[in-house]
Structure formats: C-alpha cells, structure tokens
PDB file of C-alpha atoms and ligand atoms in Angstrom:
ATOM      1  CA  MET A   1      71.244 128.364 104.855  1.00  0.00           C
ATOM      2  CA  PRO A   2      69.789 126.691 101.702  1.00  0.00           C
ATOM      3  CA  ASP A   3      68.936 122.983 101.774  1.00  0.00           C
ATOM      4  CA  GLY A   4      71.927 120.737 101.213  1.00  0.00           C
ATOM      5  CA  MET A   5      74.522 123.405 102.123  1.00  0.00           C
ATOM      6  CA  PRO A   6      75.660 122.053 105.500  1.00  0.00           C
ATOM      7  CA  GLU A   7      76.910 118.832 103.917  1.00  0.00           C
ATOM      8  CA  ARG A   8      78.937 120.725 101.291  1.00  0.00           C
ATOM      9  CA  VAL A   9      80.277 123.074 103.959  1.00  0.00           C
ATOM     10  CA  SER A  10      81.375 120.146 106.111  1.00  0.00           C
ATOM     11  CA  VAL A  11      83.153 118.509 103.125  1.00  0.00           C
ATOM     12  CA  SER A  12      85.090 121.698 102.453  1.00  0.00           C
ATOM     13  CA  GLU A  13      85.835 122.044 106.169  1.00  0.00           C
ATOM     14  CA  ASP A  14      87.276 118.538 106.094  1.00  0.00           C
ATOM     15  CA  ASP A  15      89.348 119.446 103.036  1.00  0.00           C
ATOM     16  CA  GLU A  16      90.634 122.535 104.771  1.00  0.00           C
ATOM     17  CA  LYS A  17      91.510 120.540 107.899  1.00  0.00           C
ATOM     18  CA  LEU A  18      93.396 118.017 105.794  1.00  0.00           C
ATOM     19  CA  ASP A  19      95.227 120.802 103.926  1.00  0.00           C
ATOM     20  CA  LEU A  20      96.286 122.327 107.233  1.00  0.00           C
ATOM     21  CA  GLU A  21      97.395 118.976 108.559  1.00  0.00           C
ATOM     22  CA  LEU A  22      99.523 118.388 105.472  1.00  0.00           C
ATOM     23  CA  ILE A  23     101.111 121.815 105.950  1.00  0.00           C
ATOM     24  CA  GLU A  24     101.861 120.923 109.564  1.00  0.00           C
ATOM     25  CA  ILE A  25     103.373 117.604 108.497  1.00  0.00           C
ATOM     26  CA  GLN A  26     105.604 119.504 106.060  1.00  0.00           C
ATOM     27  CA  LEU A  27     106.650 121.845 108.886  1.00  0.00           C
ATOM     28  CA  LEU A  28     107.376 118.846 111.092  1.00  0.00           C
ATOM     29  CA  THR A  29     109.571 117.104 108.503  1.00  0.00           C
ATOM     30  CA  GLU A  30     111.314 120.395 107.638  1.00  0.00           C
ATOM     31  CA  GLY A  31     111.998 121.026 111.340  1.00  0.00           C
ATOM     32  CA  ILE A  32     113.330 117.496 111.845  1.00  0.00           C
ATOM     33  CA  TYR A  33     115.593 117.908 108.827  1.00  0.00           C
ATOM     34  CA  ARG A  34     116.965 121.276 109.928  1.00  0.00           C
ATOM     35  CA  HIS A  35     117.410 120.361 113.563  1.00  0.00           C
ATOM     36  CA  TYR A  36     118.404 116.663 113.422  1.00  0.00           C
ATOM     37  CA  GLY A  37     119.457 116.111 109.800  1.00  0.00           C
ATOM     38  CA  PHE A  38     116.998 113.238 109.156  1.00  0.00           C
ATOM     39  CA  ASP A  39     115.294 113.903 105.864  1.00  0.00           C
ATOM     40  CA  PHE A  40     111.740 112.561 105.716  1.00  0.00           C
ATOM     41  CA  ARG A  41     110.523 115.423 103.506  1.00  0.00           C
ATOM     42  CA  ASP A  42     109.970 113.205 100.469  1.00  0.00           C
ATOM     43  CA  TYR A  43     108.588 110.132 102.198  1.00  0.00           C
ATOM     44  CA  SER A  44     105.198 109.023 100.944  1.00  0.00           C
ATOM     45  CA  VAL A  45     102.512 111.021 102.761  1.00  0.00           C
ATOM     46  CA  PRO A  46      99.828 108.403 103.597  1.00  0.00           C
ATOM     47  CA  SER A  47     102.294 106.146 105.387  1.00  0.00           C
ATOM     48  CA  MET A  48     103.959 109.103 107.178  1.00  0.00           C
ATOM     49  CA  ARG A  49     100.585 110.417 108.319  1.00  0.00           C
ATOM     50  CA  ARG A  50      99.608 107.120 109.943  1.00  0.00           C
ATOM     51  CA  ARG A  51     102.886 106.874 111.807  1.00  0.00           C
ATOM     52  CA  ILE A  52     102.920 110.493 112.916  1.00  0.00           C
ATOM     53  CA  TRP A  53      99.428 110.129 114.404  1.00  0.00           C
ATOM     54  CA  LYS A  54     100.495 106.961 116.195  1.00  0.00           C
ATOM     55  CA  ARG A  55     103.317 108.957 117.857  1.00  0.00           C
ATOM     56  CA  ILE A  56     101.014 111.916 118.620  1.00  0.00           C
ATOM     57  CA  TYR A  57      98.688 109.648 120.624  1.00  0.00           C
ATOM     58  CA  ALA A  58     101.553 107.726 122.248  1.00  0.00           C
ATOM     59  CA  GLU A  59     103.009 111.025 123.521  1.00  0.00           C
ATOM     60  CA  GLY A  60      99.620 112.041 124.976  1.00  0.00           C
ATOM     61  CA  LEU A  61      99.267 114.844 122.424  1.00  0.00           C
ATOM     62  CA  SER A  62      96.391 115.690 120.113  1.00  0.00           C
ATOM     63  CA  THR A  63      97.836 117.743 117.241  1.00  0.00           C
ATOM     64  CA  VAL A  64     100.707 117.688 114.750  1.00  0.00           C
ATOM     65  CA  ALA A  65     101.648 121.143 116.026  1.00  0.00           C
ATOM     66  CA  GLY A  66     102.034 119.668 119.523  1.00  0.00           C
ATOM     67  CA  LEU A  67     104.352 117.004 118.154  1.00  0.00           C
ATOM     68  CA  ILE A  68     106.456 119.603 116.308  1.00  0.00           C
ATOM     69  CA  GLU A  69     107.104 121.427 119.567  1.00  0.00           C
ATOM     70  CA  LYS A  70     107.902 118.277 121.525  1.00  0.00           C
ATOM     71  CA  VAL A  71     110.149 116.705 118.892  1.00  0.00           C
ATOM     72  CA  LEU A  72     112.187 119.867 118.403  1.00  0.00           C
ATOM     73  CA  HIS A  73     112.811 120.347 122.130  1.00  0.00           C
ATOM     74  CA  ASP A  74     113.139 116.754 123.284  1.00  0.00           C
ATOM     75  CA  SER A  75     115.604 114.510 121.450  1.00  0.00           C
ATOM     76  CA  SER A  76     114.255 111.378 123.163  1.00  0.00           C
ATOM     77  CA  CYS A  77     110.894 112.098 121.504  1.00  0.00           C
ATOM     78  CA  MET A  78     112.765 112.340 118.183  1.00  0.00           C
ATOM     79  CA  GLU A  79     114.284 108.906 118.822  1.00  0.00           C
ATOM     80  CA  ARG A  80     110.844 107.427 119.463  1.00  0.00           C
ATOM     81  CA  LEU A  81     109.446 109.071 116.330  1.00  0.00           C
ATOM     82  CA  LEU A  82     112.413 107.777 114.343  1.00  0.00           C
ATOM     83  CA  LEU A  83     111.510 104.237 115.360  1.00  0.00           C
ATOM     84  CA  ASP A  84     107.914 104.852 114.223  1.00  0.00           C
ATOM     85  CA  LEU A  85     108.954 106.370 110.905  1.00  0.00           C
ATOM     86  CA  SER A  86     111.409 103.664 109.979  1.00  0.00           C
ATOM     87  CA  ILE A  87     109.267 100.601 109.459  1.00  0.00           C
ATOM     88  CA  ASN A  88     111.497  97.708 110.409  1.00  0.00           C
ATOM     89  CA  THR A  89     109.412  94.676 109.447  1.00  0.00           C
ATOM     90  CA  THR A  90     111.663  91.957 108.083  1.00  0.00           C
ATOM     91  CA  ALA A  91     112.228  88.184 108.114  1.00  0.00           C
ATOM     92  CA  MET A  92     114.884  85.655 107.189  1.00  0.00           C
ATOM     93  CA  PHE A  93     114.721  84.679 103.517  1.00  0.00           C
ATOM     94  CA  ARG A  94     111.762  87.073 103.190  1.00  0.00           C
ATOM     95  CA  ASP A  95     110.041  86.382  99.847  1.00  0.00           C
ATOM     96  CA  PRO A  96     111.967  83.098  99.563  1.00  0.00           C
ATOM     97  CA  THR A  97     111.596  82.889  95.779  1.00  0.00           C
ATOM     98  CA  PHE A  98     113.787  86.004  95.576  1.00  0.00           C
ATOM     99  CA  TYR A  99     116.630  84.092  97.236  1.00  0.00           C
ATOM    100  CA  LEU A 100     115.986  81.066  95.021  1.00  0.00           C
ATOM    101  CA  ALA A 101     116.280  83.259  91.926  1.00  0.00           C
ATOM    102  CA  PHE A 102     119.389  84.905  93.372  1.00  0.00           C
ATOM    103  CA  ARG A 103     120.955  81.477  93.918  1.00  0.00           C
ATOM    104  CA  GLN A 104     120.095  80.301  90.407  1.00  0.00           C
ATOM    105  CA  LYS A 105     120.666  83.459  88.372  1.00  0.00           C
ATOM    106  CA  VAL A 106     123.124  85.702  90.231  1.00  0.00           C
ATOM    107  CA  VAL A 107     125.419  83.278  92.054  1.00  0.00           C
ATOM    108  CA  PRO A 108     126.817  81.773  88.799  1.00  0.00           C
ATOM    109  CA  MET A 109     127.990  85.232  87.775  1.00  0.00           C
ATOM    110  CA  LEU A 110     129.444  85.978  91.223  1.00  0.00           C
ATOM    111  CA  ARG A 111     131.516  82.795  90.912  1.00  0.00           C
ATOM    112  CA  THR A 112     133.448  84.463  88.077  1.00  0.00           C
ATOM    113  CA  TYR A 113     134.581  87.318  90.366  1.00  0.00           C
ATOM    114  CA  PRO A 114     137.709  87.052  92.522  1.00  0.00           C
ATOM    115  CA  TYR A 115     136.143  89.321  95.142  1.00  0.00           C
ATOM    116  CA  VAL A 116     132.517  90.371  95.691  1.00  0.00           C
ATOM    117  CA  ARG A 117     131.226  93.487  97.444  1.00  0.00           C
ATOM    118  CA  LEU A 118     127.536  93.470  98.482  1.00  0.00           C
ATOM    119  CA  TRP A 119     125.510  96.278  99.977  1.00  0.00           C
ATOM    120  CA  HIS A 120     122.304  95.659 101.930  1.00  0.00           C
ATOM    121  CA  ALA A 121     120.777  99.151 102.066  1.00  0.00           C
ATOM    122  CA  GLY A 122     118.034  99.464 104.697  1.00  0.00           C
ATOM    123  CA  CYS A 123     118.909  96.134 106.329  1.00  0.00           C
ATOM    124  CA  SER A 124     116.762  96.693 109.437  1.00  0.00           C
ATOM    125  CA  THR A 125     117.504  94.133 112.186  1.00  0.00           C
ATOM    126  CA  GLY A 126     119.705  92.136 109.834  1.00  0.00           C
ATOM    127  CA  GLU A 127     117.652  89.049 108.995  1.00  0.00           C
ATOM    128  CA  GLU A 128     118.262  89.491 105.261  1.00  0.00           C
ATOM    129  CA  VAL A 129     121.997  89.925 105.888  1.00  0.00           C
ATOM    130  CA  TYR A 130     122.252  86.623 107.797  1.00  0.00           C
ATOM    131  CA  SER A 131     120.119  84.991 105.088  1.00  0.00           C
ATOM    132  CA  MET A 132     122.518  86.153 102.389  1.00  0.00           C
ATOM    133  CA  ALA A 133     125.533  85.090 104.460  1.00  0.00           C
ATOM    134  CA  ILE A 134     124.025  81.593 104.787  1.00  0.00           C
ATOM    135  CA  LEU A 135     123.295  81.426 101.055  1.00  0.00           C
ATOM    136  CA  LEU A 136     126.817  82.560 100.156  1.00  0.00           C
ATOM    137  CA  GLN A 137     128.371  80.077 102.610  1.00  0.00           C
ATOM    138  CA  GLU A 138     126.360  77.251 101.100  1.00  0.00           C
ATOM    139  CA  GLU A 139     127.495  78.292  97.626  1.00  0.00           C
ATOM    140  CA  GLY A 140     131.138  78.394  98.766  1.00  0.00           C
ATOM    141  CA  LEU A 141     131.382  82.128  98.038  1.00  0.00           C
ATOM    142  CA  TYR A 142     131.279  83.712 101.472  1.00  0.00           C
ATOM    143  CA  ASP A 143     135.046  83.812 102.002  1.00  0.00           C
ATOM    144  CA  ARG A 144     135.518  86.112  99.031  1.00  0.00           C
ATOM    145  CA  CYS A 145     132.613  88.394  99.912  1.00  0.00           C
ATOM    146  CA  ARG A 146     132.444  91.581 101.913  1.00  0.00           C
ATOM    147  CA  ILE A 147     128.920  92.604 102.950  1.00  0.00           C
ATOM    148  CA  TYR A 148     128.100  96.189 103.905  1.00  0.00           C
ATOM    149  CA  ALA A 149     124.833  96.314 105.838  1.00  0.00           C
ATOM    150  CA  THR A 150     123.429  99.772 106.467  1.00  0.00           C
ATOM    151  CA  ASP A 151     120.339 101.389 107.896  1.00  0.00           C
ATOM    152  CA  ILE A 152     119.308 104.874 108.979  1.00  0.00           C
ATOM    153  CA  ASN A 153     118.312 103.537 112.389  1.00  0.00           C
ATOM    154  CA  GLU A 154     121.104 102.831 114.890  1.00  0.00           C
ATOM    155  CA  ALA A 155     118.786 100.846 117.205  1.00  0.00           C
ATOM    156  CA  VAL A 156     117.975  98.211 114.570  1.00  0.00           C
ATOM    157  CA  LEU A 157     121.651  97.987 113.592  1.00  0.00           C
ATOM    158  CA  GLN A 158     122.552  97.095 117.174  1.00  0.00           C
ATOM    159  CA  LYS A 159     120.105  94.180 116.985  1.00  0.00           C
ATOM    160  CA  ALA A 160     121.529  93.170 113.622  1.00  0.00           C
ATOM    161  CA  LYS A 161     125.063  93.127 115.046  1.00  0.00           C
ATOM    162  CA  SER A 162     124.012  90.872 117.922  1.00  0.00           C
ATOM    163  CA  GLY A 163     122.783  88.103 115.604  1.00  0.00           C
ATOM    164  CA  ILE A 164     120.144  87.131 118.180  1.00  0.00           C
ATOM    165  CA  PHE A 165     116.605  86.605 116.915  1.00  0.00           C
ATOM    166  CA  PRO A 166     113.378  85.472 118.626  1.00  0.00           C
ATOM    167  CA  ILE A 167     112.797  81.723 118.622  1.00  0.00           C
ATOM    168  CA  ALA A 168     109.146  82.411 117.753  1.00  0.00           C
ATOM    169  CA  THR A 169     110.221  83.421 114.228  1.00  0.00           C
ATOM    170  CA  MET A 170     112.220  80.250 113.523  1.00  0.00           C
ATOM    171  CA  GLN A 171     109.331  78.222 112.147  1.00  0.00           C
ATOM    172  CA  GLU A 172     108.660  80.822 109.446  1.00  0.00           C
ATOM    173  CA  ASN A 173     112.414  81.309 108.882  1.00  0.00           C
ATOM    174  CA  THR A 174     112.967  77.575 108.434  1.00  0.00           C
ATOM    175  CA  SER A 175     110.118  77.250 105.988  1.00  0.00           C
ATOM    176  CA  ASN A 176     111.432  80.262 104.021  1.00  0.00           C
ATOM    177  CA  TYR A 177     114.941  78.772 104.030  1.00  0.00           C
ATOM    178  CA  ILE A 178     113.688  75.538 102.483  1.00  0.00           C
ATOM    179  CA  THR A 179     111.637  77.339  99.802  1.00  0.00           C
ATOM    180  CA  ALA A 180     114.666  79.556  99.114  1.00  0.00           C
ATOM    181  CA  GLY A 181     116.642  76.472  98.082  1.00  0.00           C
ATOM    182  CA  GLY A 182     118.674  76.047 101.304  1.00  0.00           C
ATOM    183  CA  THR A 183     120.994  73.085 100.944  1.00  0.00           C
ATOM    184  CA  GLY A 184     121.669  72.372 104.617  1.00  0.00           C
ATOM    185  CA  THR A 185     119.695  72.187 107.831  1.00  0.00           C
ATOM    186  CA  PHE A 186     118.593  75.603 109.017  1.00  0.00           C
ATOM    187  CA  SER A 187     118.881  74.804 112.742  1.00  0.00           C
ATOM    188  CA  GLU A 188     122.622  74.213 112.282  1.00  0.00           C
ATOM    189  CA  TYR A 189     123.092  77.956 111.849  1.00  0.00           C
ATOM    190  CA  TYR A 190     121.969  78.859 115.363  1.00  0.00           C
ATOM    191  CA  THR A 191     121.906  77.785 118.982  1.00  0.00           C
ATOM    192  CA  ALA A 192     118.609  78.101 120.808  1.00  0.00           C
ATOM    193  CA  ARG A 193     118.727  79.740 124.251  1.00  0.00           C
ATOM    194  CA  TYR A 194     115.419  80.158 126.096  1.00  0.00           C
ATOM    195  CA  ASP A 195     113.225  82.225 123.775  1.00  0.00           C
ATOM    196  CA  HIS A 196     116.034  83.372 121.465  1.00  0.00           C
ATOM    197  CA  CYS A 197     118.380  81.953 118.874  1.00  0.00           C
ATOM    198  CA  ILE A 198     122.002  82.994 118.609  1.00  0.00           C
ATOM    199  CA  PHE A 199     123.308  82.799 115.049  1.00  0.00           C
ATOM    200  CA  ARG A 200     126.831  81.568 114.301  1.00  0.00           C
ATOM    201  CA  PRO A 201     129.278  84.486 114.644  1.00  0.00           C
ATOM    202  CA  SER A 202     131.088  83.203 111.518  1.00  0.00           C
ATOM    203  CA  LEU A 203     128.070  84.432 109.514  1.00  0.00           C
ATOM    204  CA  ARG A 204     128.979  88.024 110.291  1.00  0.00           C
ATOM    205  CA  GLU A 205     132.747  87.667 109.986  1.00  0.00           C
ATOM    206  CA  ASN A 206     132.713  89.435 106.613  1.00  0.00           C
ATOM    207  CA  VAL A 207     129.912  91.875 107.433  1.00  0.00           C
ATOM    208  CA  VAL A 208     130.339  95.579 108.226  1.00  0.00           C
ATOM    209  CA  PHE A 209     127.274  97.135 109.886  1.00  0.00           C
ATOM    210  CA  ALA A 210     127.088 100.924 109.620  1.00  0.00           C
ATOM    211  CA  GLN A 211     124.592 103.744 109.855  1.00  0.00           C
ATOM    212  CA  HIS A 212     123.887 105.264 106.439  1.00  0.00           C
ATOM    213  CA  ASN A 213     121.042 107.507 105.385  1.00  0.00           C
ATOM    214  CA  LEU A 214     119.980 106.858 101.793  1.00  0.00           C
ATOM    215  CA  VAL A 215     118.454 110.322 101.551  1.00  0.00           C
ATOM    216  CA  THR A 216     121.331 112.465 102.768  1.00  0.00           C
ATOM    217  CA  ASP A 217     124.514 110.374 102.667  1.00  0.00           C
ATOM    218  CA  ALA A 218     126.758 109.866  99.657  1.00  0.00           C
ATOM    219  CA  SER A 219     127.915 106.760  97.881  1.00  0.00           C
ATOM    220  CA  PHE A 220     130.734 105.101  99.871  1.00  0.00           C
ATOM    221  CA  ASN A 221     132.025 102.275  97.664  1.00  0.00           C
ATOM    222  CA  LEU A 222     131.528 100.419  94.386  1.00  0.00           C
ATOM    223  CA  PHE A 223     129.489  97.219  94.629  1.00  0.00           C
ATOM    224  CA  ASN A 224     128.839  94.072  92.616  1.00  0.00           C
ATOM    225  CA  VAL A 225     125.478  93.582  94.323  1.00  0.00           C
ATOM    226  CA  ILE A 226     123.134  96.109  95.883  1.00  0.00           C
ATOM    227  CA  LEU A 227     120.017  94.875  97.660  1.00  0.00           C
ATOM    228  CA  CYS A 228     117.524  97.452  98.795  1.00  0.00           C
ATOM    229  CA  ARG A 229     114.312  95.635  99.483  1.00  0.00           C
ATOM    230  CA  ASN A 230     111.102  97.075 100.922  1.00  0.00           C
ATOM    231  CA  VAL A 231     112.598 100.510 101.572  1.00  0.00           C
ATOM    232  CA  LEU A 232     111.776 102.506  98.436  1.00  0.00           C
ATOM    233  CA  ILE A 233     108.033 101.872  98.817  1.00  0.00           C
ATOM    234  CA  TYR A 234     108.107 104.447 101.606  1.00  0.00           C
ATOM    235  CA  PHE A 235     109.603 107.140  99.358  1.00  0.00           C
ATOM    236  CA  ASN A 236     107.854 109.371  96.830  1.00  0.00           C
ATOM    237  CA  THR A 237     108.935 109.220  93.183  1.00  0.00           C
ATOM    238  CA  THR A 238     111.394 112.140  93.484  1.00  0.00           C
ATOM    239  CA  LEU A 239     113.190 110.446  96.329  1.00  0.00           C
ATOM    240  CA  GLN A 240     113.091 107.043  94.623  1.00  0.00           C
ATOM    241  CA  ASP A 241     114.849 108.597  91.623  1.00  0.00           C
ATOM    242  CA  ARG A 242     117.467 110.185  93.881  1.00  0.00           C
ATOM    243  CA  VAL A 243     118.199 106.910  95.672  1.00  0.00           C
ATOM    244  CA  GLN A 244     118.278 104.974  92.387  1.00  0.00           C
ATOM    245  CA  GLN A 245     120.867 107.463  91.120  1.00  0.00           C
ATOM    246  CA  LEU A 246     122.893 106.827  94.290  1.00  0.00           C
ATOM    247  CA  PHE A 247     122.739 103.076  93.610  1.00  0.00           C
ATOM    248  CA  LEU A 248     123.802 103.567  89.997  1.00  0.00           C
ATOM    249  CA  ASP A 249     126.756 105.685  91.144  1.00  0.00           C
ATOM    250  CA  SER A 250     127.672 102.883  93.579  1.00  0.00           C
ATOM    251  CA  MET A 251     127.253  99.987  91.138  1.00  0.00           C
ATOM    252  CA  GLU A 252     129.997  98.237  89.164  1.00  0.00           C
ATOM    253  CA  MET A 253     129.217  97.581  85.494  1.00  0.00           C
ATOM    254  CA  PHE A 254     127.219  94.313  85.251  1.00  0.00           C
ATOM    255  CA  GLY A 255     126.467  94.573  88.959  1.00  0.00           C
ATOM    256  CA  THR A 256     123.165  93.245  90.318  1.00  0.00           C
ATOM    257  CA  LEU A 257     120.373  95.282  91.844  1.00  0.00           C
ATOM    258  CA  GLY A 258     117.695  93.534  93.934  1.00  0.00           C
ATOM    259  CA  LEU A 259     114.502  95.311  94.980  1.00  0.00           C
ATOM    260  CA  GLY A 260     111.396  94.339  96.942  1.00  0.00           C
ATOM    261  CA  LYS A 261     108.339  92.625  95.451  1.00  0.00           C
ATOM    262  CA  LYS A 262     106.349  95.866  95.194  1.00  0.00           C
ATOM    263  CA  GLU A 263     109.269  97.914  93.883  1.00  0.00           C
ATOM    264  CA  SER A 264     110.649  98.400  90.393  1.00  0.00           C
ATOM    265  CA  ILE A 265     113.152 100.442  88.444  1.00  0.00           C
ATOM    266  CA  ARG A 266     110.630 100.915  85.622  1.00  0.00           C
ATOM    267  CA  PHE A 267     109.722 104.602  85.288  1.00  0.00           C
ATOM    268  CA  THR A 268     112.752 105.709  87.332  1.00  0.00           C
ATOM    269  CA  VAL A 269     115.571 107.836  85.899  1.00  0.00           C
ATOM    270  CA  VAL A 270     117.931 104.847  85.781  1.00  0.00           C
ATOM    271  CA  ALA A 271     115.621 102.368  84.022  1.00  0.00           C
ATOM    272  CA  GLU A 272     117.719 102.493  80.814  1.00  0.00           C
ATOM    273  CA  ASN A 273     120.849 101.496  82.694  1.00  0.00           C
ATOM    274  CA  TYR A 274     119.567  98.051  83.678  1.00  0.00           C
ATOM    275  CA  GLU A 275     118.263  94.881  82.092  1.00  0.00           C
ATOM    276  CA  GLU A 276     115.964  92.420  83.813  1.00  0.00           C
ATOM    277  CA  VAL A 277     117.541  89.288  85.243  1.00  0.00           C
ATOM    278  CA  ASP A 278     114.287  88.160  86.830  1.00  0.00           C
ATOM    279  CA  ALA A 279     111.335  90.484  86.309  1.00  0.00           C
ATOM    280  CA  GLU A 280     109.108  88.742  88.845  1.00  0.00           C
ATOM    281  CA  GLU A 281     111.725  88.820  91.615  1.00  0.00           C
ATOM    282  CA  LYS A 282     112.873  92.360  90.764  1.00  0.00           C
ATOM    283  CA  ILE A 283     116.461  91.440  90.044  1.00  0.00           C
ATOM    284  CA  TYR A 284     118.289  93.670  87.539  1.00  0.00           C
ATOM    285  CA  ARG A 285     121.750  93.888  85.973  1.00  0.00           C
ATOM    286  CA  ARG A 286     123.544  97.116  85.189  1.00  0.00           C
ATOM    287  CA  ILE A 287     124.353  97.243  81.479  1.00  0.00           C
ATOM    288  CA  ARG A 288     125.367 100.893  80.955  1.00  0.00           C
TER     289      ARG A 288
HETATM  290  C1  LIG B  24     110.651  97.454 105.982  1.00  0.00           C
HETATM  291  S1  LIG B  24     112.334  97.514 106.432  1.00  0.00           S
HETATM  292  C2  LIG B  24     113.043  96.475 105.199  1.00  0.00           C
HETATM  293  C3  LIG B  24     114.083  95.556 105.780  1.00  0.00           C
HETATM  294  C4  LIG B  24     114.689  94.575 104.794  1.00  0.00           C
HETATM  295  N1  LIG B  24     115.363  95.264 103.709  1.00  0.00           N
HETATM  296  C5  LIG B  24     113.656  93.619 104.245  1.00  0.00           C
HETATM  297  O1  LIG B  24     113.294  93.717 103.072  1.00  0.00           O
HETATM  298  O2  LIG B  24     113.191  92.766 104.986  1.00  0.00           O
HETATM  299  C6  LIG B  24     112.785  99.178 105.893  1.00  0.00           C
HETATM  300  C7  LIG B  24     114.127  99.654 106.490  1.00  0.00           C
HETATM  301  O3  LIG B  24     114.530 100.824 105.781  1.00  0.00           O
HETATM  302  C8  LIG B  24     115.161 101.678 106.693  1.00  0.00           C
HETATM  303  N2  LIG B  24     115.165 103.051 106.151  1.00  0.00           N
HETATM  304  C9  LIG B  24     114.118 103.909 106.016  1.00  0.00           C
HETATM  305  N3  LIG B  24     114.537 105.089 105.539  1.00  0.00           N
HETATM  306  C10 LIG B  24     115.879 104.954 105.339  1.00  0.00           C
HETATM  307  C11 LIG B  24     116.882 105.839 104.870  1.00  0.00           C
HETATM  308  N4  LIG B  24     116.594 107.085 104.500  1.00  0.00           N
HETATM  309  N5  LIG B  24     118.158 105.383 104.802  1.00  0.00           N
HETATM  310  C12 LIG B  24     118.462 104.118 105.179  1.00  0.00           C
HETATM  311  N6  LIG B  24     117.561 103.236 105.653  1.00  0.00           N
HETATM  312  C13 LIG B  24     116.285 103.658 105.731  1.00  0.00           C
HETATM  313  C14 LIG B  24     114.316 101.533 107.952  1.00  0.00           C
HETATM  314  O4  LIG B  24     115.016 101.961 109.110  1.00  0.00           O
HETATM  315  C15 LIG B  24     113.998 100.035 107.955  1.00  0.00           C
HETATM  316  O5  LIG B  24     114.907  99.325 108.747  1.00  0.00           O
END
C-alpha cells in the first residue's frame, strides 16, 4: 500500500460507518413510527444520535441494530427510549426576561379580551404552566383564562398534574420569579413538605393537561396565546415548518406566539404571518 494510504482508508471507513449508522437510525425511527406511532423521523440528527447511544448502552447493547430489535419487541424499552428522546429540562420562569416581556407587552392586550385561551405546547413537567398561572393570577386575568398544557410524554404530564416540585429547585425558581417581575412573594404559592413543594391547587383550576403530539396530531382549538418554548430546537427545518403551520392554523388573528431563546419564526413558512412584539424574547403577533 502506498505511503499515506492507510490514513485515507481509515477516514473513508469512518465515513462509511457513519453512513451506515445514519441508515440504521432512519430504520429505527421508521420502525418506531410504524409500530408505535411516535414520529421522530424529522428530529435533528446530532441530538437524536447522542440520545440513542445513551439508550443503547443503558440497555446493555452495542449497536443501533440491537436497539431496533429490542424496541420493536419490547414496549417497556420503547417507553425508556421515549424518555431519552424527549428532553424534559425545564424550570419555573425559565428565561425570566421572557416572562417580564410577556407581562409588559402581552398582558395589556389580553386585558381587552373577555376570555383567553392559552396553549403550552411541549410543557414538560409543567413548571412553565404554573409560572404562567402565577403571572396571570397576579395580573388579575387568571379567572378568564383557560390553559391547555400538552406534551408528547405522558410521564412528564403526570408530574405536571401533581404540581409537586423538588425543594432543591426553589432557590433558582424564586430568583427567576423576581427577575420576571413577580409582584408577590414566591413562597406563598407553595407549601414545603420534606424535600418537595406542593403548589396551590388553585393554580391549575383552569388548566387542562393532555397528551398531544406536535408531529402527528391535529390542531384542536383556536388560541389567543401559543407558547412553544425549547421544543422546536430538536426538530429539523421541515418539521419546524410543519409545526409552525399547525400553530398558525390554531392561532386567532392578533394572537401571540412565544418561542424559546434559540428559536425563531424567521425563515419558516409562516414568517410573513407574524410581526415582532419583542425580537429578543421571541414573542410574535399574528397579523395575517
Ligand atoms: C426541553 S422541554 C421544554 C419544556 C418547556 N417548554 C420549557 O421551555 O421549559 C421539551 C419538551 O418537548 C416535548 N416534546 C418533544 N417532542 C414533542 C412532540 N412531538 N410533541 C409534543 N411535545 C414534544 C418533550 O417531551 C419535552 O417535554
């Protein structure tokens, strides 16, 4: 073999291995979709790859092919993989300046409505739902609001419904609440019990928690506010467009769309339908 060849051969071997792995990942997501109905086929590949490998090792396997076989024949393995694939990181008043902007720029408009329907899409364990309920209570709007809080993952929804959160997170939550413009005392919203805090049940009086898959399920209502924060970053551009179309179909005229810090409607198919309310905080208003 000529000098220098082995290196080039090993690079192309690596490329081939990666190509094969990507094919296997496609087969895995196709199989999951056809057998279980969960559609991860257009999720962003780098993040999927990391999570799939985490599950492969956790199951004592060593290949994607091994995981395909196990997931398709063992629904409990599918449930574990589902938890890995749906990244559930969240916090109360996460990105507090978003909530401050919402209070200052969206609440005044909501005051003009007799009735407000909000949708938290991809609400995870519910921290952002309780945060919004607190904000709306403080603004005297909660009684005329109905909040729909949905997620693909039933396990996180159960936690959200319980309204019980670890006491260890309360320091960060309290600090976020203050930065978010909270007008009361955060500790009044919960009762501490051992290492957990139980939030006031009145905060979820007007909340409906339900499983909803943004990729496969249809629009189910018309909303004045749709918040979908830190979910679309896990989707590729095709899927982001599809979900943005779903939001547009579910949005009242002049309704508000709130996205995560790293997300935007720029360059999506619906960009022309919105104007910026707060560019920095990714808050938009439907104008056509
Ligand atoms: C990182 S969390 C974001 C939670 C919260 N919105 C926030 O910003 O703190 C992403 C959530 O999106 C949910 N999710 C992922 N794919 C989804 C889908 N296709 N339909 C509905 N929810 C989905 C996950 O289960 C997870 O709970």
